[in-house]
């Protein structure tokens, strides 16, 4: 132990200047004298190239020597040698046996690695329940990263029943255990503290943790402290600092922050947007006005030039805007189009937004960014379009999707509202089939919430260009907190029956158990009415998602619902 302790002194600079070569020498002396801790430390130095030339084979040799002496972390690292084929020929089966051995010796890291293995197997082979069990064991063993991963699974309901309060307990415990060395734990604990999940709400404490996470390099922490500085949540309002942190997040590669800002820029103040424009002008990335407006020019600069190093275009999808002529709309429907560059025609997917009766929310609605959802379908060979219907955002015009005269509507009113939505969706489809390099068949219509209602309405027309319709939480006449319908399900279900009379194209209906706008009973009643009338639909019910199942459709829930949709598309919308 003398050589190992001396090596630690030189490695960490305890009372002396750090001297890695001398640390290496003393770790080697400890290792050759049979000290397993010295063997493990020597392996780490050869793995990282600290104090010597990196040599993964030699690193694995030392891990193996330490593992023979039942050193848990060395056993875990030896497993990684076989798993990643660095320093050893790849042998996944042997790696898994070694991970199990390391876990039995108390390595929370090994449990984590086992969870990662079963969570990331190819589609159809992944075992999320088994992965969650390993993550839980990692958390129980006191491994902070395991606490975070298991907490995320509890929060999202992946491989385990959703429990947001238990998730937050793990986040807080991980933050207390690891501090700034694991900034993701700080960020997640701050989120729980801000929202009062499982603990008293404390905005000041949340902002302090978000800032600490941001300073430690957490990308979400940067985005979150920017938002709070803009709003003055638990911290003194400072738009310049807010814009600085947001720009830092983008430079550091926070694509989710970019996607959210492009889709919902009005969540940030006009003063914040001006400060961001000033920063980008100073960096010579933007030459438009400093007015806080999110024009197509500003949008394009944000999308193509702000992620990573200044001026570097890192997006894998190209975006463009087009306008679709519609009566009563001066400039036509605004549509964002996302695609991979290809000389070959691709298939078309039109994704449709929800419905809101709140005028302010309609006015500020923007098309989704070409983010993870669009990227997923682009990878499957689709050009993805996000239209803004009449009465919303930059499209403008009169709102025509309401279905009630006072408090409750009749079936024919819900049918009329659906047909108005369907008309905009159909116009978008026909325009893009003519103007984009896409196939003239096998198109997919996808709609969420009110957009799902319009999607089902359009399915009644059996358009020959459309291979399938996907209705995600589709509903009309509902209100948050009334999952069986604002006016009761009778009129809405009857309207679904009207659509089903002439709908014959296969459609996939996706709903979520804890959707507070449309519950399982209501969803099933609508589906029964649709099918009884002759409609062709398959309904899939997802288990509870976080605190509100209505928003499973977003980027965060993609890993849960995408496999179901992808499998459906392979069966019903494949070319040929």
Coordinates of C-alpha atoms in Angstrom, one line a residue:
X1 CA 0.0 0.0 0.0
X2 CA 3.0 2.3 0.5
X3 CA 3.7 2.6 -3.2
X4 CA 0.0 3.1 -4.0
X5 CA -0.4 5.8 -1.4
X6 CA 2.7 7.6 -2.7
X7 CA 1.4 7.3 -6.2
X8 CA -1.9 9.0 -5.1
X9 CA 0.1 11.9 -3.6
X10 CA 1.8 12.5 -6.9
X11 CA -1.3 11.9 -9.0
X12 CA -3.6 14.3 -7.1
X13 CA -0.9 16.7 -6.0
X14 CA -1.5 16.3 -2.3
X15 CA 1.0 18.6 -0.6
X16 CA 3.3 18.5 -3.7
X17 CA 3.0 19.4 -7.3
X18 CA 1.2 16.8 -9.3
X19 CA 3.6 14.6 -11.2
X20 CA 1.9 12.0 -13.4
X21 CA 5.1 10.1 -14.5
X22 CA 6.1 9.6 -10.9
X23 CA 2.5 8.6 -10.0
X24 CA 2.7 6.0 -12.9
X25 CA 6.0 4.7 -11.6
X26 CA 4.7 4.2 -8.1
X27 CA 1.4 2.6 -9.3
X28 CA 3.5 0.2 -11.3
X29 CA 5.6 -0.7 -8.3
X30 CA 2.4 -1.2 -6.3
X31 CA 0.9 -3.3 -9.0
X32 CA 3.9 -5.5 -9.6
X33 CA 4.0 -6.1 -5.8
X34 CA 0.4 -7.5 -6.0
X35 CA -1.6 -4.5 -4.9
X36 CA -5.0 -4.7 -6.8
X37 CA -5.7 -1.0 -6.3
X38 CA -2.4 -0.1 -7.9
X39 CA -3.3 -2.5 -10.8
X40 CA -6.6 -0.7 -11.3
X41 CA -5.1 2.7 -11.1
X42 CA -2.4 1.7 -13.6
X43 CA -5.1 0.5 -15.9
X44 CA -6.8 3.8 -15.7
X45 CA -3.7 5.7 -16.6
X46 CA -3.0 3.6 -19.6
X47 CA -6.7 3.9 -20.6
X48 CA -6.6 7.7 -20.4
X49 CA -3.1 8.3 -21.6
X50 CA -2.3 10.3 -18.4
X51 CA 1.4 10.2 -17.7
X52 CA 2.1 7.8 -20.5
X53 CA 1.0 6.9 -24.0
X54 CA -2.5 5.6 -24.2
X55 CA -2.5 1.8 -24.6
X56 CA -5.9 0.1 -24.2
X57 CA -4.4 -3.4 -24.4
X58 CA -2.1 -2.8 -21.5
X59 CA -4.9 -1.1 -19.6
X60 CA -7.1 -4.2 -20.0
X61 CA -4.3 -6.4 -19.0
X62 CA -4.0 -4.6 -15.7
X63 CA -7.8 -4.5 -15.2
X64 CA -7.7 -8.3 -15.7
X65 CA -5.0 -8.7 -13.0
X66 CA -7.0 -6.6 -10.6
X67 CA -10.3 -8.4 -11.5
X68 CA -8.7 -11.7 -10.6
X69 CA -8.3 -10.2 -7.1
X70 CA -12.0 -9.4 -7.1
X71 CA -11.6 -5.6 -7.6
X72 CA -15.2 -4.6 -8.6
X73 CA -14.4 -1.5 -10.7
X74 CA -11.5 -3.3 -12.5
X75 CA -14.0 -6.1 -13.3
X76 CA -16.4 -3.6 -14.7
X77 CA -13.7 -2.0 -16.8
X78 CA -12.5 -5.4 -18.1
X79 CA -16.1 -6.1 -19.2
X80 CA -16.0 -2.7 -21.0
X81 CA -12.8 -3.9 -22.8
X82 CA -14.7 -6.8 -24.3
X83 CA -17.9 -4.9 -24.9
X84 CA -16.3 -2.0 -26.8
X85 CA -13.5 -4.0 -28.5
X86 CA -10.9 -1.7 -27.1
X87 CA -7.9 -3.7 -25.9
X88 CA -9.7 -7.0 -26.3
X89 CA -11.5 -8.7 -29.2
X90 CA -15.2 -7.9 -28.9
X91 CA -17.2 -10.5 -27.0
X92 CA -20.5 -9.2 -25.8
X93 CA -21.5 -12.4 -24.0
X94 CA -18.3 -12.5 -22.0
X95 CA -18.7 -8.7 -21.3
X96 CA -22.2 -9.3 -19.8
X97 CA -20.9 -12.1 -17.6
X98 CA -18.1 -9.8 -16.3
X99 CA -20.6 -7.0 -15.7
X100 CA -22.7 -9.4 -13.7
X101 CA -19.6 -10.4 -11.7
X102 CA -18.7 -6.8 -11.1
X103 CA -22.2 -6.0 -10.0
X104 CA -22.2 -8.9 -7.6
X105 CA -19.0 -7.4 -6.1
X106 CA -20.8 -4.1 -5.5
X107 CA -20.2 -2.0 -8.6
X108 CA -23.1 0.3 -9.2
X109 CA -21.4 1.3 -12.4
X110 CA -21.7 -2.3 -13.7
X111 CA -25.4 -2.3 -13.0
X112 CA -25.6 0.9 -15.0
X113 CA -23.7 -0.7 -17.9
X114 CA -26.1 -3.7 -17.9
X115 CA -29.0 -1.3 -18.0
X116 CA -27.5 0.6 -20.9
X117 CA -27.0 -2.7 -22.8
X118 CA -30.6 -3.9 -22.5
X119 CA -32.0 -0.4 -23.1
X120 CA -30.1 0.2 -26.4
X121 CA -30.5 -3.1 -28.2
X122 CA -31.9 -2.8 -31.7
X123 CA -35.7 -2.2 -32.2
X124 CA -37.6 -5.3 -31.1
X125 CA -34.8 -6.7 -29.0
X126 CA -34.6 -3.9 -26.3
X127 CA -35.8 -5.0 -22.9
X128 CA -36.8 -1.8 -21.2
X129 CA -38.2 -3.5 -18.1
X130 CA -35.0 -5.4 -17.5
X131 CA -33.0 -2.3 -18.2
X132 CA -35.0 -0.4 -15.6
X133 CA -34.4 -3.2 -13.1
X134 CA -30.6 -2.8 -13.5
X135 CA -30.8 1.0 -13.3
X136 CA -32.7 0.6 -10.0
X137 CA -30.0 -1.7 -8.7
X138 CA -27.4 0.8 -9.7
X139 CA -29.3 3.5 -7.8
X140 CA -29.7 1.3 -4.8
X141 CA -25.9 0.7 -4.8
X142 CA -25.4 4.4 -4.5
X143 CA -24.2 5.1 -8.0
X144 CA -25.3 8.7 -8.8
X145 CA -25.6 8.2 -12.5
X146 CA -27.8 5.2 -11.9
X147 CA -30.0 7.4 -9.6
X148 CA -30.4 9.9 -12.4
X149 CA -31.2 7.2 -15.1
X150 CA -33.6 5.4 -12.9
X151 CA -35.2 8.7 -11.9
X152 CA -35.7 9.5 -15.6
X153 CA -37.3 6.2 -16.2
X154 CA -39.7 6.7 -13.3
X155 CA -40.5 10.2 -14.6
X156 CA -41.2 9.0 -18.1
X157 CA -42.7 5.6 -17.3
X158 CA -40.1 3.7 -19.4
X159 CA -39.8 0.1 -18.3
X160 CA -41.5 0.9 -15.0
X161 CA -44.7 2.5 -13.9
X162 CA -44.5 6.3 -14.0
X163 CA -43.9 7.9 -10.5
X164 CA -42.8 11.5 -10.7
X165 CA -42.4 12.0 -7.0
X166 CA -40.2 9.0 -6.6
X167 CA -38.2 10.2 -9.7
X168 CA -37.6 13.5 -8.0
X169 CA -36.4 11.8 -4.8
X170 CA -33.7 10.1 -6.8
X171 CA -32.7 13.3 -8.6
X172 CA -32.3 15.2 -5.3
X173 CA -30.4 12.3 -3.8
X174 CA -28.1 12.2 -6.8
X175 CA -27.5 15.9 -6.7
X176 CA -26.7 15.7 -3.0
X177 CA -24.3 12.8 -3.6
X178 CA -22.4 14.1 -6.7
X179 CA -23.0 17.9 -6.7
X180 CA -21.4 19.7 -9.6
X181 CA -19.6 16.6 -10.8
X182 CA -22.9 15.4 -12.1
X183 CA -24.6 18.6 -13.3
X184 CA -27.6 16.7 -14.9
X185 CA -28.6 15.7 -11.4
X186 CA -28.5 19.3 -10.3
X187 CA -30.6 20.3 -13.3
X188 CA -33.2 17.6 -12.7
X189 CA -33.4 18.3 -9.0
X190 CA -33.9 22.0 -9.7
X191 CA -36.8 21.2 -12.0
X192 CA -38.4 19.2 -9.2
X193 CA -37.8 22.0 -6.8
X194 CA -39.2 24.6 -9.2
X195 CA -42.4 22.6 -9.8
X196 CA -42.9 21.4 -6.2
X197 CA -42.8 17.7 -7.1
X198 CA -42.4 15.7 -4.0
X199 CA -41.2 18.7 -2.1
X200 CA -42.1 22.3 -1.4
X201 CA -41.8 24.6 -4.3
X202 CA -38.8 27.0 -4.0
X203 CA -38.0 29.1 -7.0
X204 CA -34.9 30.7 -5.5
X205 CA -33.4 27.4 -4.6
X206 CA -34.3 26.1 -8.1
X207 CA -32.6 29.0 -9.8
X208 CA -29.5 28.5 -7.7
X209 CA -29.3 24.8 -8.7
X210 CA -30.0 25.6 -12.4
X211 CA -27.1 28.1 -12.4
X212 CA -24.8 25.7 -10.7
X213 CA -25.7 23.1 -13.3
X214 CA -25.1 25.6 -16.1
X215 CA -21.7 26.6 -14.8
X216 CA -20.8 23.0 -14.6
X217 CA -21.6 22.6 -18.3
X218 CA -25.1 21.1 -18.3
X219 CA -26.8 22.2 -21.5
X220 CA -30.3 22.0 -20.1
X221 CA -29.2 24.0 -17.1
X222 CA -28.0 26.7 -19.4
X223 CA -31.3 26.8 -21.2
X224 CA -33.3 26.8 -17.9
X225 CA -31.3 29.6 -16.2
X226 CA -31.7 31.6 -19.4
X227 CA -35.4 31.3 -19.2
X228 CA -35.5 32.1 -15.5
X229 CA -33.3 35.2 -16.0
X230 CA -35.6 36.4 -18.7
X231 CA -38.7 35.8 -16.5
X232 CA -37.2 36.8 -13.2
X233 CA -38.1 33.4 -11.7
X234 CA -36.2 33.0 -8.4
X235 CA -33.5 35.4 -9.6
X236 CA -33.2 39.0 -10.5
X237 CA -34.4 39.6 -14.1
X238 CA -31.5 40.2 -16.5
X239 CA -32.2 39.8 -20.2
X240 CA -28.5 40.3 -21.2
X241 CA -27.4 37.4 -19.0
X242 CA -30.3 35.4 -20.1
X243 CA -29.4 35.8 -23.8
X244 CA -25.7 35.1 -23.0
X245 CA -26.6 31.8 -21.3
X246 CA -29.0 30.8 -24.1
X247 CA -26.3 31.6 -26.7
X248 CA -23.8 29.5 -24.7
X249 CA -26.3 26.6 -24.7
X250 CA -26.5 26.8 -28.5
X251 CA -22.8 27.0 -28.9
X252 CA -22.4 24.0 -26.7
X253 CA -24.7 22.0 -28.9
X254 CA -28.1 22.2 -27.1
X255 CA -30.3 21.4 -30.1
X256 CA -33.4 20.9 -27.9
X257 CA -33.2 24.5 -26.7
X258 CA -33.0 25.6 -30.3
X259 CA -35.9 23.4 -31.4
X260 CA -38.1 24.8 -28.6
X261 CA -37.1 28.4 -29.3
X262 CA -37.9 28.1 -33.0
X263 CA -41.2 26.4 -32.3
X264 CA -42.2 28.6 -29.3
X265 CA -40.2 31.8 -29.4
X266 CA -42.9 33.8 -27.6
X267 CA -42.2 31.9 -24.4
X268 CA -39.3 34.4 -24.2
X269 CA -39.8 38.1 -23.9
X270 CA -39.3 40.5 -26.8
X271 CA -36.5 42.1 -24.9
X272 CA -34.7 38.7 -24.7
X273 CA -35.2 38.1 -28.4
X274 CA -33.6 41.5 -29.2
X275 CA -30.6 40.7 -27.0
X276 CA -30.2 37.4 -28.8
X277 CA -30.3 39.2 -32.1
X278 CA -27.7 41.7 -30.9
X279 CA -25.4 38.8 -29.9
X280 CA -25.8 37.2 -33.3
X281 CA -25.2 40.5 -35.1
X282 CA -22.0 40.9 -33.1
X283 CA -20.9 37.5 -34.1
X284 CA -21.7 38.4 -37.8
X285 CA -24.2 35.6 -38.1
X286 CA -27.3 37.8 -38.5
X287 CA -27.7 41.1 -40.4
X288 CA -31.4 41.6 -39.9
X289 CA -33.1 44.2 -37.7
X290 CA -32.8 44.1 -33.9
X291 CA -36.6 44.1 -33.2
X292 CA -37.3 40.9 -31.4
X293 CA -39.4 39.6 -34.3
X294 CA -39.0 36.0 -35.4
X295 CA -39.0 36.4 -39.1
X296 CA -38.1 33.7 -41.6
X297 CA -34.6 35.3 -41.9
X298 CA -34.0 35.1 -38.2
X299 CA -35.4 31.6 -38.1
X300 CA -33.1 30.5 -40.8
X301 CA -30.0 32.0 -39.1
X302 CA -31.0 30.3 -35.8
X303 CA -31.5 26.9 -37.5
X304 CA -28.4 26.8 -39.7
X305 CA -25.7 28.9 -38.0
X306 CA -26.1 28.9 -34.2
X307 CA -25.3 25.3 -33.1
X308 CA -21.7 24.5 -32.4
X309 CA -19.0 26.8 -33.5
X310 CA -20.0 30.2 -35.0
X311 CA -21.2 29.8 -38.5
X312 CA -21.1 26.0 -38.5
X313 CA -24.1 24.3 -40.0
X314 CA -24.7 21.2 -38.0
X315 CA -28.3 20.4 -38.7
X316 CA -28.8 17.1 -40.5
X317 CA -32.1 18.3 -42.0
X318 CA -32.7 21.1 -44.4
X319 CA -35.7 23.4 -43.7
X320 CA -37.6 25.6 -46.0
X321 CA -40.9 27.5 -45.9
X322 CA -43.7 27.5 -48.4
X323 CA -47.2 29.1 -48.6
X324 CA -50.3 27.2 -49.6
X325 CA -53.1 29.2 -51.2
X326 CA -56.4 29.2 -49.3
X327 CA -59.4 31.4 -49.6
X328 CA -59.7 33.9 -46.9
X329 CA -56.0 33.9 -46.1
X330 CA -54.0 36.7 -47.6
X331 CA -50.6 35.0 -47.8
X332 CA -51.7 31.3 -47.6
X333 CA -51.0 28.7 -45.1
X334 CA -47.5 28.8 -43.7
X335 CA -45.7 25.4 -43.9
X336 CA -42.3 24.4 -42.6
X337 CA -40.8 21.6 -44.7
X338 CA -38.0 19.4 -43.2
X339 CA -36.0 17.0 -45.3
X340 CA -32.8 15.1 -45.9
X341 CA -30.9 16.1 -49.0
X342 CA -31.6 13.6 -51.7
X343 CA -32.0 13.5 -55.5
X344 CA -34.5 10.7 -55.2
X345 CA -38.2 11.3 -54.5
X346 CA -39.1 10.7 -50.8
X347 CA -42.4 10.0 -49.3
X348 CA -44.4 12.8 -47.7
X349 CA -45.7 13.1 -44.1
X350 CA -47.9 16.0 -43.1
X351 CA -47.9 16.6 -39.3
X352 CA -50.8 18.7 -37.9
X353 CA -50.9 20.7 -34.8
X354 CA -53.6 20.8 -32.1
X355 CA -56.6 23.1 -31.6
X356 CA -57.0 25.8 -29.0
X357 CA -59.9 28.1 -28.3
X358 CA -57.6 30.7 -26.7
X359 CA -57.1 33.5 -29.1
X360 CA -53.6 34.5 -27.7
X361 CA -52.4 30.9 -28.1
X362 CA -53.6 30.8 -31.6
X363 CA -51.9 34.1 -32.5
X364 CA -48.5 32.9 -31.3
X365 CA -48.5 29.4 -32.7
X366 CA -45.6 28.5 -35.0
X367 CA -44.8 25.4 -37.0
X368 CA -42.6 22.8 -35.1
X369 CA -38.9 22.9 -35.7
X370 CA -37.1 20.2 -37.8
X371 CA -36.2 18.5 -34.5
X372 CA -36.1 14.9 -33.3
X373 CA -39.6 14.0 -34.4
X374 CA -39.0 15.3 -38.0
X375 CA -35.5 13.7 -37.9
X376 CA -36.9 10.3 -37.0
X377 CA -39.3 10.3 -39.9
X378 CA -36.7 11.8 -42.3
X379 CA -34.5 8.8 -41.5
X380 CA -37.3 6.6 -42.6
X381 CA -37.4 8.3 -45.9
X382 CA -40.0 11.1 -45.4
X383 CA -40.2 14.7 -46.2
X384 CA -42.0 16.1 -43.1
X385 CA -44.2 19.1 -43.3
X386 CA -45.7 21.2 -40.5
X387 CA -48.5 23.4 -41.7
X388 CA -50.2 26.2 -39.7
X389 CA -54.0 26.1 -40.4
X390 CA -56.3 29.1 -40.8
X391 CA -56.8 31.2 -37.8
X392 CA -53.3 30.5 -36.3
X393 CA -50.0 32.2 -36.2
X394 CA -48.4 33.6 -39.3
X395 CA -51.1 32.0 -41.5
X396 CA -53.8 34.3 -39.9
X397 CA -57.3 34.5 -41.3
X398 CA -60.5 33.6 -39.5
X399 CA -60.6 30.8 -37.0
X400 CA -63.0 28.1 -38.4
X401 CA -62.4 25.1 -36.2
X402 CA -64.8 25.9 -33.3
X403 CA -67.6 23.4 -32.9
X404 CA -69.8 24.9 -30.2
X405 CA -72.3 27.7 -30.2
X406 CA -72.5 28.0 -26.4
X407 CA -71.2 25.3 -24.1
X408 CA -72.0 22.2 -26.0
X409 CA -72.0 21.3 -29.7
X410 CA -74.0 18.8 -31.7
X411 CA -72.5 16.1 -33.8
X412 CA -72.9 18.0 -37.1
X413 CA -71.0 20.9 -35.6
X414 CA -68.0 18.7 -34.8
X415 CA -68.2 17.2 -38.2
X416 CA -68.1 20.6 -39.8
X417 CA -65.1 21.7 -37.7
X418 CA -63.3 18.5 -38.7
X419 CA -64.0 19.1 -42.4
X420 CA -62.6 22.7 -42.1
X421 CA -59.4 21.3 -40.6
X422 CA -59.3 18.5 -43.3
X423 CA -59.6 21.1 -46.1
X424 CA -56.4 22.9 -44.9
X425 CA -54.6 19.6 -44.5
X426 CA -55.7 18.4 -47.9
X427 CA -54.6 21.7 -49.5
X428 CA -51.2 21.3 -47.9
X429 CA -50.9 17.7 -49.1
X430 CA -51.8 18.6 -52.7
X431 CA -49.5 21.6 -52.8
X432 CA -46.5 19.7 -51.6
X433 CA -47.1 16.8 -53.9
X434 CA -46.8 19.3 -56.8
X435 CA -43.9 21.5 -55.5
X436 CA -41.7 19.1 -53.5
X437 CA -39.6 16.2 -54.8
X438 CA -41.9 13.6 -53.3
X439 CA -43.7 10.4 -54.4
X440 CA -47.2 10.9 -55.5
X441 CA -48.5 8.1 -53.3
X442 CA -47.8 6.5 -49.9
X443 CA -48.2 9.8 -48.1
X444 CA -48.9 9.8 -44.4
X445 CA -51.2 12.3 -42.6
X446 CA -50.4 12.6 -38.9
X447 CA -52.4 14.7 -36.4
X448 CA -52.2 15.5 -32.7
X449 CA -55.2 16.4 -30.6
X450 CA -57.4 18.8 -32.7
X451 CA -55.1 17.9 -35.6
X452 CA -55.9 14.3 -35.0
X453 CA -59.6 15.2 -35.3
X454 CA -58.9 16.8 -38.6
X455 CA -56.8 13.8 -39.7
X456 CA -59.7 11.4 -39.0
X457 CA -62.1 13.8 -40.8
X458 CA -59.8 13.7 -43.9
X459 CA -59.6 9.9 -43.7
X460 CA -63.3 9.9 -44.7
X461 CA -62.2 11.1 -48.2
X462 CA -60.0 8.1 -48.8
X463 CA -57.5 10.1 -50.8
X464 CA -55.6 7.8 -53.2
X465 CA -52.3 9.5 -52.5
X466 CA -52.5 8.7 -48.7
X467 CA -51.4 5.3 -47.5
X468 CA -52.4 5.7 -43.8
X469 CA -53.7 8.2 -41.3
X470 CA -52.2 8.5 -37.7
X471 CA -54.5 10.0 -35.1
X472 CA -52.5 10.9 -31.9
X473 CA -54.9 11.8 -29.0
X474 CA -57.4 13.1 -31.5
X475 CA -60.4 14.8 -29.9
X476 CA -62.7 17.8 -30.2
X477 CA -65.0 19.5 -27.6
X478 CA -62.8 18.5 -24.7
X479 CA -61.1 20.5 -21.9
X480 CA -58.2 19.7 -19.6
X481 CA -59.4 17.9 -16.5
X482 CA -62.5 16.5 -18.3
X483 CA -61.2 13.4 -20.0
X484 CA -64.7 12.2 -20.9
X485 CA -65.5 15.3 -22.9
X486 CA -66.4 18.9 -22.0
X487 CA -69.9 18.3 -23.2
X488 CA -70.0 14.5 -22.7
X489 CA -68.8 12.0 -25.4
X490 CA -72.1 11.4 -27.1
X491 CA -72.0 14.2 -29.8
X492 CA -68.2 13.7 -30.4
X493 CA -68.6 10.0 -30.8
X494 CA -71.5 10.4 -33.1
X495 CA -69.4 12.7 -35.3
X496 CA -66.7 10.0 -35.4
X497 CA -69.3 7.6 -36.6
X498 CA -70.1 10.1 -39.4
X499 CA -66.4 10.1 -40.5
X500 CA -66.3 6.3 -40.3
X501 CA -69.2 5.8 -42.8
X502 CA -66.8 6.5 -45.7
X503 CA -63.3 6.0 -44.2
X504 CA -61.6 2.8 -45.5
X505 CA -57.9 3.7 -45.5
X506 CA -56.1 2.0 -42.5
X507 CA -55.6 4.4 -39.6
X508 CA -53.7 4.1 -36.4
X509 CA -55.1 5.7 -33.2
X510 CA -52.8 6.4 -30.3
X511 CA -54.0 7.5 -26.9
X512 CA -52.6 7.6 -23.4
X513 CA -54.1 6.4 -20.1
X514 CA -53.5 9.6 -18.2
X515 CA -54.6 12.1 -20.9
X516 CA -56.6 14.6 -19.1
X517 CA -58.3 15.8 -22.3
X518 CA -59.4 12.4 -23.6
X519 CA -59.4 9.4 -21.3
X520 CA -59.3 5.7 -22.2
X521 CA -63.1 5.3 -22.0
X522 CA -63.7 8.3 -24.3
X523 CA -61.1 7.2 -26.8
X524 CA -62.5 3.7 -27.0
X525 CA -66.0 5.0 -27.4
X526 CA -65.0 7.2 -30.3
X527 CA -63.1 4.3 -31.9
X528 CA -66.1 1.9 -31.5
X529 CA -68.4 4.5 -33.2
X530 CA -65.9 4.9 -36.0
X531 CA -65.4 1.2 -36.7
X532 CA -69.1 0.3 -36.3
X533 CA -69.9 2.8 -39.0
X534 CA -67.3 1.1 -41.3
X535 CA -64.1 2.9 -40.5
X536 CA -60.7 1.1 -40.5
X537 CA -58.8 1.8 -37.3
X538 CA -56.5 0.2 -34.8
X539 CA -56.2 1.7 -31.3
X540 CA -53.1 1.5 -29.2
X541 CA -53.3 2.7 -25.6
X542 CA -50.1 3.8 -23.9
X543 CA -49.6 3.7 -20.1
X544 CA -49.4 6.8 -18.0
X545 CA -46.8 9.4 -19.2
X546 CA -45.4 11.8 -16.7
X547 CA -48.1 14.0 -15.3
X548 CA -50.0 14.6 -18.5
X549 CA -50.3 11.9 -21.2
X550 CA -51.7 14.4 -23.8
X551 CA -48.1 15.6 -24.5
X552 CA -46.5 12.2 -25.1
X553 CA -46.4 13.1 -28.8
X554 CA -43.4 15.5 -28.2
X555 CA -39.7 15.0 -28.6
X556 CA -39.3 13.7 -25.0
X557 CA -41.8 10.9 -25.6
X558 CA -40.4 9.9 -29.0
X559 CA -38.7 6.8 -27.8
X560 CA -42.0 5.5 -26.4
X561 CA -44.3 6.0 -29.3
X562 CA -42.0 6.0 -32.3
X563 CA -41.5 2.2 -32.4
X564 CA -45.3 1.7 -32.6
X565 CA -45.6 4.2 -35.4
X566 CA -42.6 2.9 -37.3
X567 CA -43.9 -0.6 -37.3
X568 CA -47.2 0.6 -38.5
X569 CA -45.6 2.5 -41.4
X570 CA -43.6 -0.5 -42.4
X571 CA -46.8 -2.5 -42.8
X572 CA -49.1 0.2 -44.3
X573 CA -47.0 2.9 -46.0
X574 CA -43.9 1.1 -47.5
X575 CA -43.0 1.9 -51.1
X576 CA -43.6 -0.7 -53.8

